[in-house]
Amino acid sequence: MSTATQTSLALEMPSDTYLNSSYGVKSWFLTGDHKRIAVMYIVSISLMFLLGGVFATLVRLELLTPAGDLFQSDTYNKLFTMHGVVMIFGFLVPSIPVTIGNFLIPIMVGARDLAFPKINLASWYIYIIGMIFMLAAIISGGVDTGWTFYTPLSTQYLTTHVMFTAIGILIAGFSSIFTGLNFIVTVHRMRAPGMTWFRLPLFVWSNYAASIIMVLGTPVLAITLILVALERGLHIGIFNPALGGDPVLFQHMFWFYSHPAVYIMILPGFGVISEIIPCFARKRIFGYSAIAFSSIAIAVFGFLVWAHHMFIAGISTYSALIFSFVTFLVAIPSAIKVFNWTATLYKGSIHFDTPMLYALAFIGLFTIGGLTGLFLGAIGVDMHVTATYFVVAHFHYVMVGGMLVAYLAGMHFWWPKMTGRMYPEAPAKLSALIVFIGFNLTFFPQFILGYMGMPRRYHSYPPEFQVLNVLSTAGASVLAVGLLMPMFYMLWSLKYGEIAGNNPYRATGLEWQTTSPPPTHNFHETPIVTQEAYDYESQTEEVEVVG
Amino acid sequence: MSAGGDHIVSPKIYVTIWLILLAFTGITVAAAYQNFGIFNPIIALTIACTKATLVILFFMHVKYSPKMIALVIGCGLFFLSILMVLTCADYLSRAWIM
């Protein structure tokens, strides 16, 4: 959209913003301002993302050739484990809620801050402590259980730093609970006058749904990890058959959290897409209520499907049938969202700005990821492709093609609101294109590899798989370029980017009615909401909302 | 926060609940020395659940809180029951297969 380009010469940065309200290290590390905490989280999770990316690079380099010639098998086991642990618990789970969500949810509901600012700050410190434990485990030799910590492998047979890592995840889990709790209370109690539930932006609905899972699911992960520690440290038999335990019980408890955790990761991404599509299609979102309720449905149904990760673990056939059926049900609310976004595009006045490019990429990639999830939910197909690269490809299509792409979409969309400056459009569009091409080149061959029978988590493979693996590694290098580009041009834009103005996209929503960047208390006067969230069609050309 | 937080609970109630909890702990220890067969875990879990309920109601002030708080706790228990029921459904139905 060219609005920002046309008017930027006349714009000035606001004098009173959350960035210049106070200075010094203390003003950041002791802040209660949700926006500053969001910025601190952006820096933190970006560092974890870079670290996870280094491990992914090393994994892909090893798989360039069929022989295990770069790393020993033990080292390779550590690399893919640490890639998974760092990416999932250090980046994907917190990602959108703690960064974009933290920054925007109070503003979107018309509040001055989250309900519990100190708990919000505490969540960041707890996250950092959790990550320090994880880094300590990595530096002192790493862990090689896989990110799933399956027992009795994790409790009996391995001598790597399982405890350190588990403690790190346990601690980071509390950060997640704090964030979820804050969002739930804020949405219930702190909405501005006139901000009814059905005027809430869909980003708020989706983060609310994710928060429910955070609060209800994360304690189960904590309990499970404590039980692993008790068995590993004190030899109390819980999961180890040799001690009278049951290893499948671990899988039940682990996946009871870890499957809904996938929805913690992707639901906020859905919210981002629901904001971007109507803005750049200049249309009211199609099926607001259906999208809102589908988020809640995903949060609820997401708790009923976990055993589809365990079809080959020896669970009962009848139980597997039920879980398979419910897995198919959970596809319905996801499909509702995709159809509604697509319907919103229909006859829209579509602008292909960078956030929209990412959003369109999201729809395609998430659809592939979601549909291949149905393959895996079908017991017969799952028996064939479980623990192969098919699963790896499916998961990355949802988590990278879906969540990461949505994160990038959101970061570009709200970057002018966060910083007051526009990102440079041309390199941003180029990076979106590179990410899309690199991503597909990396992960689509893995579907074929998995279907052909290549198992995951091995550092060597038969030579007939090499061509597809070379394609995948080549794609990973392209993807890395696409992902590194925003880091550079967004940092560049902090100083040299065009001044964005309050509402560079002429978007609806309360966040666009305040200054860019917003003042410490978000609004100079409490906003009064009189309209629905996506009233683009009645918007005139002259609308330029001023905070 | 005011609805639950403003209610002042007398020390007498706290002490009474504490004594009841101690009594249940004593019963737990005593029960551990008896063999009730299949009822061993049932008795232990019943005592534990009763104690947890007392803690939630009185020490965590849920008895004096708005219904929304009870609803939130109810949701937590409901989701916990999903974990237990569906996990047990797996264990119980494994033997059904021919």
XYZ file of C-alpha atoms in Angstrom:
645
model
C 0.000 0.000 0.000
C 1.381 3.348 -0.884
C -0.245 5.533 1.743
C 2.846 5.656 3.906
C 5.101 6.460 0.972
C 2.900 9.286 -0.172
C 2.512 11.000 3.129
C 5.701 10.220 5.011
C 7.410 13.487 4.144
C 4.743 15.349 6.042
C 4.849 13.028 9.060
C 6.793 13.452 12.247
C 7.604 11.032 15.018
C 5.397 11.638 18.066
C 7.154 13.273 21.008
C 5.650 11.077 23.729
C 6.177 7.363 23.102
C 6.853 4.260 25.147
C 10.374 4.258 23.696
C 11.381 7.706 24.907
C 9.333 8.000 28.098
C 12.365 7.003 30.161
C 15.940 5.943 29.502
C 18.518 3.606 30.939
C 18.900 -0.112 31.496
C 16.790 -0.018 34.652
C 13.879 1.585 32.845
C 13.732 -1.482 30.624
C 14.590 -4.317 32.991
C 12.177 -3.123 35.670
C 9.445 -1.938 33.344
C 5.824 -2.888 33.701
C 4.990 -1.590 30.226
C 3.672 -4.433 28.085
C 5.202 -2.843 24.984
C 8.711 -2.740 26.384
C 8.357 -6.295 27.662
C 7.238 -7.306 24.170
C 10.372 -5.714 22.712
C 12.529 -7.570 25.254
C 10.801 -10.780 24.249
C 11.360 -10.048 20.547
C 15.107 -9.788 21.143
C 15.145 -12.907 23.357
C 13.177 -15.224 21.106
C 15.060 -13.976 18.045
C 18.312 -15.086 19.679
C 16.788 -18.496 20.443
C 15.541 -18.695 16.867
C 19.057 -18.010 15.588
C 20.442 -20.716 17.871
C 17.806 -23.214 16.742
C 18.588 -22.222 13.168
C 22.279 -23.027 13.670
C 21.353 -26.539 14.825
C 18.997 -26.950 11.844
C 21.781 -25.858 9.495
C 24.149 -28.445 10.947
C 21.480 -31.158 10.637
C 20.866 -30.302 6.990
C 24.608 -30.196 6.266
C 25.025 -33.701 7.680
C 22.178 -34.952 5.496
C 23.762 -33.604 2.326
C 25.495 -36.930 1.815
C 24.240 -40.451 2.553
C 27.185 -41.329 4.787
C 27.357 -39.993 8.311
C 30.553 -38.146 7.526
C 30.214 -34.799 9.287
C 29.090 -35.834 12.775
C 29.065 -38.991 14.872
C 25.587 -40.429 15.355
C 25.570 -39.317 19.015
C 26.401 -35.756 18.032
C 23.715 -35.815 15.359
C 21.200 -37.004 17.961
C 22.106 -34.016 20.097
C 21.820 -31.619 17.178
C 18.285 -32.553 16.178
C 17.216 -32.734 19.826
C 18.546 -29.282 20.596
C 17.088 -27.910 17.374
C 13.683 -29.179 18.475
C 13.938 -28.121 22.106
C 15.234 -24.628 21.348
C 12.819 -23.987 18.504
C 9.719 -25.316 20.249
C 10.189 -24.161 23.830
C 12.451 -21.190 23.146
C 10.758 -19.792 20.059
C 7.513 -21.338 18.811
C 5.537 -21.611 22.061
C 6.226 -18.039 23.213
C 6.581 -16.434 19.748
C 3.469 -14.499 18.747
C 1.721 -14.254 22.156
C 4.682 -12.809 24.044
C 5.779 -10.457 21.294
C 2.972 -9.230 19.061
C 0.299 -10.348 21.542
C 2.013 -8.676 24.464
C 2.380 -5.483 22.496
C -1.072 -5.387 20.976
C -3.679 -7.111 23.106
C -4.017 -4.319 25.694
C -4.142 -1.743 22.887
C -6.606 -3.785 20.860
C -9.017 -4.034 23.781
C -8.510 -0.369 24.645
C -6.637 -0.888 27.926
C -3.636 0.951 29.357
C -1.698 -2.250 30.061
C -2.201 -5.931 30.738
C -4.100 -6.848 33.896
C -0.935 -7.858 35.770
C 2.067 -5.872 34.523
C 4.445 -7.252 37.148
C 3.458 -10.824 36.324
C 4.107 -9.939 32.704
C 7.629 -8.799 33.558
C 8.082 -11.863 35.768
C 7.130 -14.057 32.807
C 10.051 -12.605 30.823
C 12.504 -13.214 33.660
C 11.209 -16.744 34.094
C 11.567 -17.341 30.368
C 15.171 -16.102 30.522
C 15.957 -18.354 33.500
C 14.449 -21.317 31.637
C 16.541 -20.519 28.582
C 19.689 -20.214 30.734
C 19.082 -23.763 31.981
C 18.627 -24.921 28.404
C 21.784 -23.147 27.273
C 23.667 -24.603 30.232
C 22.568 -28.068 29.102
C 23.720 -27.314 25.569
C 27.089 -25.878 26.591
C 27.811 -28.700 29.005
C 27.318 -31.367 26.363
C 23.717 -31.269 25.201
C 20.876 -33.724 25.323
C 19.985 -36.442 22.819
C 16.530 -37.746 23.721
C 14.672 -35.993 20.916
C 12.482 -33.075 21.965
C 9.853 -35.612 23.078
C 11.913 -37.047 25.985
C 10.410 -40.504 25.501
C 10.846 -42.874 28.421
C 12.591 -45.098 29.406
C 15.225 -43.684 27.032
C 15.224 -40.362 28.868
C 14.962 -41.766 32.374
C 17.309 -44.724 32.253
C 19.505 -45.184 29.205
C 20.975 -41.782 28.432
C 23.653 -39.985 30.374
C 23.255 -36.603 28.700
C 21.809 -33.499 30.340
C 18.169 -34.516 30.449
C 17.569 -32.982 33.878
C 19.021 -29.587 32.999
C 16.935 -29.398 29.867
C 13.778 -30.631 31.574
C 14.196 -28.060 34.350
C 14.633 -25.358 31.717
C 11.429 -26.385 29.976
C 9.601 -26.659 33.300
C 10.620 -23.114 34.237
C 9.820 -21.717 30.792
C 6.380 -23.329 31.115
C 5.538 -21.018 34.006
C 6.347 -18.070 31.777
C 3.773 -19.421 29.359
C 1.172 -19.843 32.123
C 1.757 -16.270 33.324
C 1.259 -14.893 29.829
C -1.913 -16.922 29.280
C -3.319 -15.881 32.636
C -2.600 -12.228 31.901
C -4.318 -12.381 28.518
C -7.422 -14.131 29.858
C -7.911 -11.656 32.697
C -7.166 -8.670 30.464
C -9.715 -9.724 27.859
C -12.353 -10.401 30.503
C -11.827 -7.387 32.701
C -10.134 -4.556 30.838
C -12.018 -4.005 27.614
C -12.760 -0.388 26.767
C -16.339 0.938 26.870
C -18.218 -0.432 23.886
C -15.680 -3.178 23.212
C -18.072 -6.110 23.333
C -16.875 -9.659 22.785
C -18.040 -9.570 19.184
C -16.238 -6.328 18.478
C -12.940 -7.807 19.598
C -10.369 -8.222 16.842
C -9.946 -11.874 15.867
C -6.306 -11.640 16.936
C -7.589 -11.220 20.485
C -9.967 -14.177 20.133
C -7.203 -16.447 18.875
C -4.770 -15.403 21.607
C -7.525 -15.891 24.153
C -8.049 -19.436 22.887
C -4.305 -20.088 22.974
C -4.203 -18.712 26.521
C -6.797 -21.241 27.640
C -4.525 -24.014 26.402
C -1.480 -22.412 28.033
C -3.180 -22.263 31.403
C -4.829 -25.685 31.251
C -2.211 -27.704 29.391
C 1.170 -26.445 30.552
C 0.814 -27.718 34.150
C 0.473 -31.252 32.782
C 3.822 -30.884 31.004
C 5.331 -29.596 34.242
C 3.982 -32.593 36.160
C 5.241 -34.981 33.487
C 8.740 -33.516 33.582
C 8.781 -33.677 37.377
C 7.833 -37.356 37.161
C 10.669 -37.930 34.678
C 13.035 -36.226 37.121
C 11.738 -38.348 40.013
C 12.272 -41.524 38.044
C 15.654 -40.480 36.686
C 16.941 -39.051 39.947
C 15.264 -41.144 42.629
C 14.410 -44.295 40.609
C 10.742 -44.112 41.519
C 8.987 -46.366 39.028
C 6.485 -44.390 36.994
C 7.358 -44.838 33.330
C 10.096 -47.468 33.348
C 8.751 -51.042 33.078
C 11.817 -52.319 34.904
C 10.708 -50.286 37.926
C 7.034 -51.180 37.585
C 6.119 -48.164 35.469
C 4.512 -47.777 32.057
C 6.292 -45.964 29.197
C 3.041 -45.393 27.315
C 1.773 -43.406 30.298
C 4.567 -40.918 29.634
C 3.424 -40.561 26.051
C -0.174 -39.990 27.147
C 0.869 -37.258 29.564
C 3.446 -35.686 27.258
C 1.130 -35.480 24.279
C -1.808 -34.282 26.380
C 0.178 -31.048 26.582
C 2.300 -31.235 23.495
C -0.461 -31.699 20.980
C -2.503 -28.746 22.281
C 0.850 -26.922 22.410
C 0.834 -27.074 18.630
C -2.348 -25.013 18.826
C -0.690 -22.646 21.313
C 1.814 -22.083 18.533
C -0.538 -21.825 15.559
C -3.688 -20.159 16.983
C -2.039 -16.741 17.454
C -0.776 -17.121 13.892
C -4.383 -17.567 12.758
C -5.158 -14.321 14.558
C -2.444 -12.449 12.677
C -3.773 -13.678 9.348
C -7.319 -12.689 10.324
C -6.115 -9.114 10.825
C -4.039 -8.858 7.675
C -6.400 -10.389 5.103
C -9.295 -7.909 5.564
C -6.880 -4.959 5.741
C -5.179 -5.726 2.428
C -8.350 -6.978 0.747
C -10.124 -3.829 1.966
C -13.097 -5.932 2.988
C -14.974 -6.861 6.118
C -13.810 -10.304 7.221
C -16.127 -13.055 6.052
C -17.667 -15.056 8.907
C -16.368 -13.181 11.946
C -18.287 -15.330 14.438
C -17.327 -18.565 12.714
C -13.637 -17.650 12.874
C -13.925 -16.532 16.499
C -15.706 -19.683 17.637
C -13.468 -21.912 15.542
C -10.540 -20.692 17.671
C -12.339 -21.806 20.804
C -13.327 -25.090 19.128
C -9.692 -25.746 18.223
C -8.658 -25.052 21.824
C -11.229 -27.542 23.136
C -10.955 -30.261 20.467
C -7.170 -29.906 20.573
C -7.266 -31.566 23.990
C -9.037 -34.644 22.629
C -6.666 -35.819 19.909
C -3.309 -36.385 21.571
C -3.083 -40.157 21.130
C -2.819 -39.829 17.348
C 0.887 -39.449 18.131
C 0.804 -42.927 19.636
C -0.847 -45.160 17.062
C 2.223 -47.393 16.913
C 2.960 -47.208 20.635
C 0.717 -50.137 21.494
C -2.407 -48.272 22.519
C -5.758 -49.993 22.281
C -7.253 -50.297 18.816
C -10.579 -48.918 20.021
C -8.906 -45.968 21.639
C -6.923 -45.329 18.459
C -10.148 -45.330 16.439
C -11.704 -42.698 18.685
C -8.619 -40.494 18.614
C -8.401 -40.844 14.844
C -12.042 -39.778 14.487
C -11.635 -36.756 16.746
C -8.471 -35.806 14.857
C -10.567 -35.527 11.719
C -13.071 -33.394 13.641
C -10.422 -30.889 14.681
C -9.698 -30.248 11.012
C -13.155 -28.684 10.656
C -12.545 -25.469 12.624
C -9.165 -25.071 10.910
C -10.852 -25.454 7.546
C -13.521 -22.933 8.576
C -10.794 -20.356 9.021
C -9.129 -21.093 5.690
C -12.438 -20.952 3.813
C -13.410 -17.708 5.513
C -10.093 -16.048 4.712
C -10.446 -17.140 1.131
C -14.010 -15.870 1.010
C -12.788 -12.538 2.379
C -10.417 -12.267 -0.579
C -13.246 -12.850 -3.015
C -14.003 -9.598 -4.838
C -11.658 -7.763 -2.483
C -9.431 -4.918 -3.549
C -6.273 -6.857 -2.901
C -2.968 -5.078 -2.205
C 0.137 -7.232 -2.354
C 2.129 -5.576 0.394
C 4.649 -7.678 2.320
C 2.326 -8.695 5.186
C -0.246 -9.794 2.608
C 2.347 -11.815 0.697
C 3.196 -13.647 3.897
C -0.503 -14.094 4.713
C -1.209 -15.608 1.298
C 1.832 -17.869 1.696
C 0.437 -18.880 5.079
C -2.909 -19.942 3.624
C -1.263 -22.199 1.050
C 1.407 -23.664 3.295
C -0.840 -24.159 6.298
C -3.402 -25.879 4.106
C -0.768 -28.363 2.936
C 0.405 -28.816 6.524
C -3.130 -29.280 7.797
C -4.217 -31.706 5.124
C -1.135 -33.869 5.545
C -2.065 -33.896 9.217
C -5.212 -35.719 8.176
C -3.037 -38.321 6.426
C -1.291 -38.840 9.739
C -4.586 -38.925 11.627
C -5.700 -41.860 9.484
C -4.414 -44.911 11.331
C -3.509 -46.953 8.256
C -1.458 -44.220 6.602
C 0.136 -43.282 9.903
C 1.386 -46.843 10.369
C 3.275 -46.456 7.103
C 4.731 -42.982 7.503
C 5.062 -42.544 11.246
C 8.549 -41.543 12.414
C 9.548 -40.795 8.819
C 10.361 -37.549 7.075
C 6.685 -37.289 6.155
C 6.005 -36.319 9.766
C 8.936 -33.901 9.745
C 7.605 -32.251 6.589
C 4.030 -32.068 7.929
C 5.165 -30.534 11.202
C 7.372 -27.959 9.484
C 4.640 -27.023 7.021
C 2.447 -26.165 10.004
C 5.095 -24.667 12.269
C 7.365 -22.894 9.766
C 5.059 -22.539 6.764
C 2.257 -21.636 9.160
C 3.451 -20.189 12.443
C 6.770 -18.667 11.404
C 5.299 -17.170 8.250
C 2.437 -15.723 10.309
C 4.977 -14.323 12.777
C 6.842 -12.644 9.931
C 3.561 -11.373 8.512
C 2.625 -9.899 11.885
C 6.038 -8.407 12.538
C 5.929 -6.617 9.186
C 2.306 -5.544 9.625
C 2.759 -4.034 13.089
C 6.402 -2.987 12.711
C 5.365 0.619 11.946
C 3.168 0.594 15.051
C 5.950 -0.782 17.227
C 8.762 1.404 15.927
C 7.078 4.328 14.191
C 8.974 3.550 11.001
C 8.187 1.541 7.894
C 10.260 -1.435 6.837
C 11.655 -1.074 3.287
C 9.030 -2.592 1.011
C 11.185 -3.884 -1.866
C 13.625 -6.043 0.129
C 10.739 -7.158 2.329
C 8.784 -8.432 -0.666
C 11.924 -10.109 -1.977
C 12.516 -11.821 1.361
C 8.908 -13.041 1.451
C 9.395 -14.579 -1.969
C 12.716 -16.154 -0.982
C 11.196 -17.579 2.205
C 8.325 -19.104 0.213
C 10.589 -20.678 -2.392
C 13.242 -21.769 0.105
C 10.675 -23.244 2.437
C 8.987 -25.358 -0.210
C 12.315 -26.500 -1.617
C 13.386 -27.548 1.871
C 10.347 -29.381 3.056
C 8.352 -30.635 0.078
C 11.041 -33.206 -0.831
C 10.754 -34.465 2.731
C 7.152 -35.543 2.112
C 8.421 -37.745 -0.714
C 11.370 -38.982 1.332
C 9.053 -39.926 4.162
C 6.600 -41.648 1.867
C 9.517 -43.592 0.370
C 10.395 -44.715 3.859
C 13.295 -42.553 5.018
C 13.133 -42.507 8.822
C 13.804 -39.344 10.753
C 16.536 -39.010 13.389
C 19.300 -40.898 11.520
C 22.510 -39.257 10.375
C 23.021 -41.620 7.421
C 20.649 -42.943 4.782
C 20.618 -45.124 1.645
C 22.132 -43.426 -1.451
C 18.843 -43.470 -3.394
C 17.539 -40.749 -1.068
C 20.399 -38.346 -1.783
C 18.887 -36.258 -4.594
C 15.893 -35.244 -2.497
C 18.113 -34.584 0.502
C 20.391 -32.358 -1.554
C 17.328 -30.441 -2.739
C 16.191 -30.090 0.858
C 19.568 -28.827 2.058
C 19.782 -26.413 -0.879
C 16.314 -25.156 0.006
C 17.390 -24.684 3.621
C 20.194 -22.370 2.518
C 17.738 -20.351 0.415
C 15.331 -20.244 3.364
C 18.138 -19.069 5.652
C 18.822 -16.131 3.322
C 15.128 -15.247 3.306
C 14.958 -15.378 7.093
C 18.148 -13.405 7.689
C 17.144 -10.571 5.373
C 14.389 -9.174 7.656
C 16.819 -9.098 10.568
C 19.044 -6.738 8.621
C 16.499 -4.498 6.907
C 14.306 -4.186 9.980
C 17.272 -3.114 12.074
C 18.161 -0.701 9.264
C 14.634 0.683 9.271
C 14.880 1.611 12.960
C 17.096 4.512 11.909
C 16.479 5.026 8.213
C 12.943 3.758 7.627
C 10.266 6.182 6.516
C 8.164 7.604 9.304
C 5.011 5.540 9.288
C 2.359 7.776 10.790
C -0.408 6.470 12.970
C -2.172 4.352 10.392
C -0.056 3.638 7.320
C -2.384 0.898 6.045
C -5.647 2.711 6.774
C -6.508 -0.262 8.931
C -9.332 -0.548 11.423
C -8.684 -1.472 15.042
C -7.831 0.547 18.115
C -4.085 0.043 17.728
C -4.203 2.195 14.606
C -5.986 5.008 16.431
C -3.076 5.758 18.704
C 0.318 7.139 17.782
C 3.129 5.095 16.252
C 4.874 4.221 18.502
C 2.150 4.442 21.144
C 2.565 6.432 24.356
C 3.339 4.523 27.553
C -0.326 4.286 28.504
C -1.376 3.516 24.933
C -4.087 6.162 24.619
C -4.257 9.765 25.726
C -7.948 9.213 26.386
C -9.802 5.976 26.973
C -11.227 4.986 23.602
C -14.939 4.381 23.204
C -15.740 1.681 20.683
C -18.807 2.096 18.529
C -18.028 -0.116 15.550
C -17.318 -3.694 14.634
C -13.699 -4.737 14.175
C -13.387 -4.864 10.391
C -15.551 -2.127 8.992
C -13.455 -1.592 5.865
C -16.287 -1.268 3.424
C -17.750 1.880 4.942
C -14.298 3.409 5.288
C -13.801 6.437 3.090
C -10.610 7.451 1.355
C -10.184 10.386 3.688
C -10.072 8.331 6.850
C -6.908 9.145 8.692
C -7.358 8.300 12.320
C -5.414 10.326 14.779
C -4.705 9.257 18.360
C -10.082 -9.188 42.824
C -12.141 -7.641 45.535
C -14.967 -10.136 45.847
C -12.810 -12.992 47.097
C -9.946 -10.960 48.484
C -12.061 -8.856 50.873
C -13.477 -11.785 52.767
C -11.748 -12.218 56.101
C -11.521 -15.795 57.287
C -11.216 -16.240 61.008
C -8.098 -17.952 62.380
C -10.449 -20.450 64.009
C -11.523 -21.771 60.614
C -7.933 -21.964 59.394
C -6.878 -23.896 62.480
C -9.873 -26.215 62.197
C -9.090 -26.992 58.577
C -5.440 -27.499 59.432
C -6.389 -29.982 62.154
C -8.683 -31.818 59.768
C -5.836 -32.042 57.254
C -3.529 -33.398 59.951
C -6.173 -35.946 60.903
C -6.471 -37.090 57.290
C -2.676 -37.385 57.115
C -2.847 -39.638 60.178
C -5.575 -41.700 58.505
C -3.403 -41.989 55.381
C -0.497 -43.322 57.436
C -2.743 -45.706 59.346
C -4.369 -46.939 56.121
C -0.924 -47.611 54.648
C -0.357 -50.250 57.336
C -3.556 -52.102 56.443
C -4.139 -54.155 53.326
C -7.521 -53.373 51.812
C -6.738 -55.176 48.580
C -8.215 -53.470 45.574
C -9.428 -50.613 47.794
C -5.882 -49.492 48.727
C -5.514 -46.892 45.969
C -9.197 -45.937 46.196
C -8.882 -45.096 49.890
C -5.598 -43.230 49.400
C -6.957 -41.188 46.510
C -10.221 -40.425 48.308
C -8.302 -39.033 51.281
C -6.001 -37.041 48.995
C -8.906 -35.575 47.028
C -10.742 -34.618 50.203
C -7.658 -32.829 51.507
C -7.135 -31.050 48.197
C -10.764 -29.919 48.191
C -10.419 -28.453 51.683
C -7.261 -26.598 50.691
C -8.903 -25.218 47.546
C -12.092 -24.173 49.319
C -10.648 -22.604 52.455
C -6.943 -21.862 52.089
C -7.357 -20.698 48.487
C -10.605 -18.884 49.358
C -12.628 -20.433 46.557
C -15.552 -20.881 48.952
C -15.705 -17.104 49.308
C -14.875 -16.181 45.710
C -17.157 -15.255 42.802
C -18.598 -18.052 40.743
C -16.233 -17.206 37.887
C -13.307 -18.458 40.002
C -15.148 -21.703 40.681
C -15.862 -21.983 36.952
C -12.173 -21.609 36.130
C -11.240 -24.283 38.651
C -14.037 -26.475 37.329
C -12.600 -26.112 33.817
C -9.200 -27.210 35.075
C -10.685 -30.264 36.746
C -12.737 -31.031 33.661
C -9.664 -31.011 31.428
C -7.795 -33.133 33.980
C -10.675 -35.598 33.849
C -10.315 -35.728 30.044
C -6.679 -36.764 30.487
C -7.593 -39.426 33.014
C -10.701 -40.805 31.346
C -9.249 -41.101 27.843
C -5.957 -42.501 29.143
C -7.827 -45.075 31.227
C -10.017 -45.833 28.206
C -6.844 -46.858 26.389
C -5.614 -49.073 29.235
C -8.981 -50.695 29.869
C -9.768 -51.470 26.239
C -6.358 -52.881 25.260
C -7.363 -56.373 26.295
C -10.555 -56.304 24.220
C -8.774 -56.951 20.973
C -8.808 -60.526 19.809
